[in-house]
mmCIF file of C-alpha atoms in Angstrom:
data_model
loop_
_atom_site.group_PDB
_atom_site.id
_atom_site.type_symbol
_atom_site.label_atom_id
_atom_site.label_comp_id
_atom_site.label_asym_id
_atom_site.label_seq_id
_atom_site.Cartn_x
_atom_site.Cartn_y
_atom_site.Cartn_z
ATOM 1 C CA MET A 16 38.471 69.551 118.232
ATOM 2 C CA ARG A 17 35.041 69.285 117.888
ATOM 3 C CA PHE A 18 34.338 68.959 121.687
ATOM 4 C CA TYR A 19 35.822 72.725 122.108
ATOM 5 C CA GLU A 20 33.926 73.894 119.347
ATOM 6 C CA ASP A 21 30.873 72.716 120.617
ATOM 7 C CA LYS A 22 31.971 74.576 123.901
ATOM 8 C CA GLY A 23 32.529 77.676 121.871
ATOM 9 C CA LEU A 24 36.328 77.411 122.454
ATOM 10 C CA LEU A 25 37.055 77.163 119.006
ATOM 11 C CA ASN A 26 35.340 78.522 116.543
ATOM 12 C CA PRO A 27 36.951 77.327 112.633
ATOM 13 C CA THR A 28 35.807 78.549 109.525
ATOM 14 C CA ARG A 29 33.683 76.317 107.339
ATOM 15 C CA ASP A 30 34.121 75.521 103.359
ATOM 16 C CA ASN A 31 30.667 73.282 103.075
ATOM 17 C CA LEU A 32 31.534 70.411 105.851
ATOM 18 C CA THR A 33 35.274 70.541 106.139
ATOM 19 C CA ARG A 34 36.156 72.837 108.934
ATOM 20 C CA LEU A 35 39.321 75.286 108.660
ATOM 21 C CA TYR A 36 41.340 76.034 111.445
ATOM 22 C CA SER A 37 43.469 79.415 111.312
ATOM 23 C CA ALA A 38 46.432 80.669 113.145
ATOM 24 C CA ARG A 39 44.311 81.766 115.816
ATOM 25 C CA ASP A 40 42.638 78.498 116.610
ATOM 26 C CA ARG A 41 45.546 76.530 116.379
ATOM 27 C CA GLU A 42 46.822 79.586 119.224
ATOM 28 C CA HIS A 43 43.578 78.691 120.973
ATOM 29 C CA LEU A 44 44.219 74.710 121.021
ATOM 30 C CA GLN A 45 47.532 75.346 122.561
ATOM 31 C CA LEU A 46 46.057 77.639 125.236
ATOM 32 C CA ILE A 47 43.210 74.898 126.034
ATOM 33 C CA LEU A 48 45.673 71.775 126.075
ATOM 34 C CA LYS A 49 47.524 74.441 128.575
ATOM 35 C CA GLY A 50 44.882 75.417 130.850
ATOM 36 C CA LYS A 51 43.457 71.951 130.771
ATOM 37 C CA ARG A 52 47.257 70.458 132.245
ATOM 38 C CA LEU A 53 47.025 73.074 134.850
ATOM 39 C CA GLY A 54 43.724 71.968 135.982
ATOM 40 C CA PHE A 55 41.464 74.720 134.747
ATOM 41 C CA THR A 56 37.814 73.981 134.030
ATOM 42 C CA LEU A 57 36.629 74.513 130.531
ATOM 43 C CA VAL A 58 34.862 77.619 131.430
ATOM 44 C CA GLU A 59 37.594 79.189 133.020
ATOM 45 C CA ILE A 60 39.435 78.605 130.078
ATOM 46 C CA GLY A 61 37.163 80.430 128.422
ATOM 47 C CA GLU A 62 37.153 83.236 130.279
ATOM 48 C CA MET A 63 41.323 83.404 129.929
ATOM 49 C CA ILE A 64 40.918 82.956 125.890
ATOM 50 C CA ALA A 65 38.511 85.773 125.756
ATOM 51 C CA HIS A 66 40.539 87.786 127.402
ATOM 52 C CA HIS A 67 43.821 86.863 124.701
ATOM 53 C CA GLY A 68 43.722 89.844 122.570
ATOM 54 C CA GLU A 69 44.955 89.859 118.786
ATOM 55 C CA GLY A 70 48.988 90.323 118.612
ATOM 56 C CA LYS A 71 49.646 88.889 122.402
ATOM 57 C CA THR A 72 52.218 85.755 122.713
ATOM 58 C CA ALA A 73 50.569 82.586 123.203
ATOM 59 C CA SER A 74 49.699 82.345 126.820
ATOM 60 C CA LEU A 75 46.804 82.491 129.276
ATOM 61 C CA ASP A 76 45.421 85.661 130.841
ATOM 62 C CA ILE A 77 46.116 84.696 133.946
ATOM 63 C CA SER A 78 46.445 86.637 137.710
ATOM 64 C CA ALA A 79 48.391 86.442 140.292
ATOM 65 C CA SER A 80 45.564 85.570 142.408
ATOM 66 C CA THR A 81 44.205 82.910 140.247
ATOM 67 C CA VAL A 82 47.546 81.516 140.069
ATOM 68 C CA ARG A 83 47.661 80.943 144.014
ATOM 69 C CA GLU A 84 44.125 79.851 144.236
ATOM 70 C CA GLN A 85 45.269 76.943 141.804
ATOM 71 C CA ILE A 86 48.040 76.351 142.992
ATOM 72 C CA GLU A 87 46.178 75.791 146.580
ATOM 73 C CA HIS A 88 43.433 73.868 144.922
ATOM 74 C CA LEU A 89 46.148 71.319 143.114
ATOM 75 C CA GLU A 90 47.636 71.105 146.733
ATOM 76 C CA ARG A 91 44.575 69.628 148.051
ATOM 77 C CA GLN A 92 43.842 67.713 145.252
ATOM 78 C CA ARG A 93 47.254 65.931 145.897
ATOM 79 C CA ARG A 94 46.359 65.545 149.713
ATOM 80 C CA GLU A 95 43.157 64.187 148.787
ATOM 81 C CA ILE A 96 44.839 61.375 146.586
ATOM 82 C CA ASP A 97 47.196 60.900 148.850
ATOM 83 C CA GLU A 98 44.965 60.066 151.460
ATOM 84 C CA ALA A 99 43.003 57.954 149.087
ATOM 85 C CA LEU A 100 45.294 56.152 147.923
ATOM 86 C CA VAL A 101 46.554 54.978 151.818
ATOM 87 C CA GLU A 102 43.399 53.921 152.318
ATOM 88 C CA LEU A 103 43.148 51.698 149.407
ATOM 89 C CA ARG A 104 46.483 50.226 149.957
ATOM 90 C CA ARG A 105 45.523 49.302 153.621
ATOM 91 C CA SER A 106 42.356 47.335 151.603
ATOM 92 C CA TYR A 107 44.773 45.927 149.755
ATOM 93 C CA GLU A 108 46.933 44.383 151.467
ATOM 94 C CA GLY A 109 43.991 43.531 153.870
ATOM 95 C CA LEU A 110 42.164 41.789 151.126
ATOM 96 C CA ALA A 111 45.806 39.780 150.154
ATOM 97 C CA ASN A 112 46.439 38.687 153.601
ATOM 98 C CA ALA A 113 42.876 37.056 153.559
ATOM 99 C CA LEU A 114 43.348 35.112 150.560
ATOM 100 C CA PRO A 115 44.212 31.091 151.545
ATOM 101 C CA ARG A 116 47.669 30.269 150.316
#
């Protein structure tokens, strides 16, 4: 939580050295964690939270185009990961077959 505080995403009040997290801070933490799970950067999450007004439900302020772009980004990452796994498995099989038995 201090990490997110250092990044300006959480702003708890203080009582001497004790941090006091409000309901709004806890709500922002939920939004931060949701944004991270959805693959957004902390900068993007900070912008989404900045648009999150008082009394709004705990959801990220995301446009349809942002959602579409994030889906495309994650699908591209998944393809790259799948390609890397295929290459690593080939390398592993080659190494395993080259070991003396």
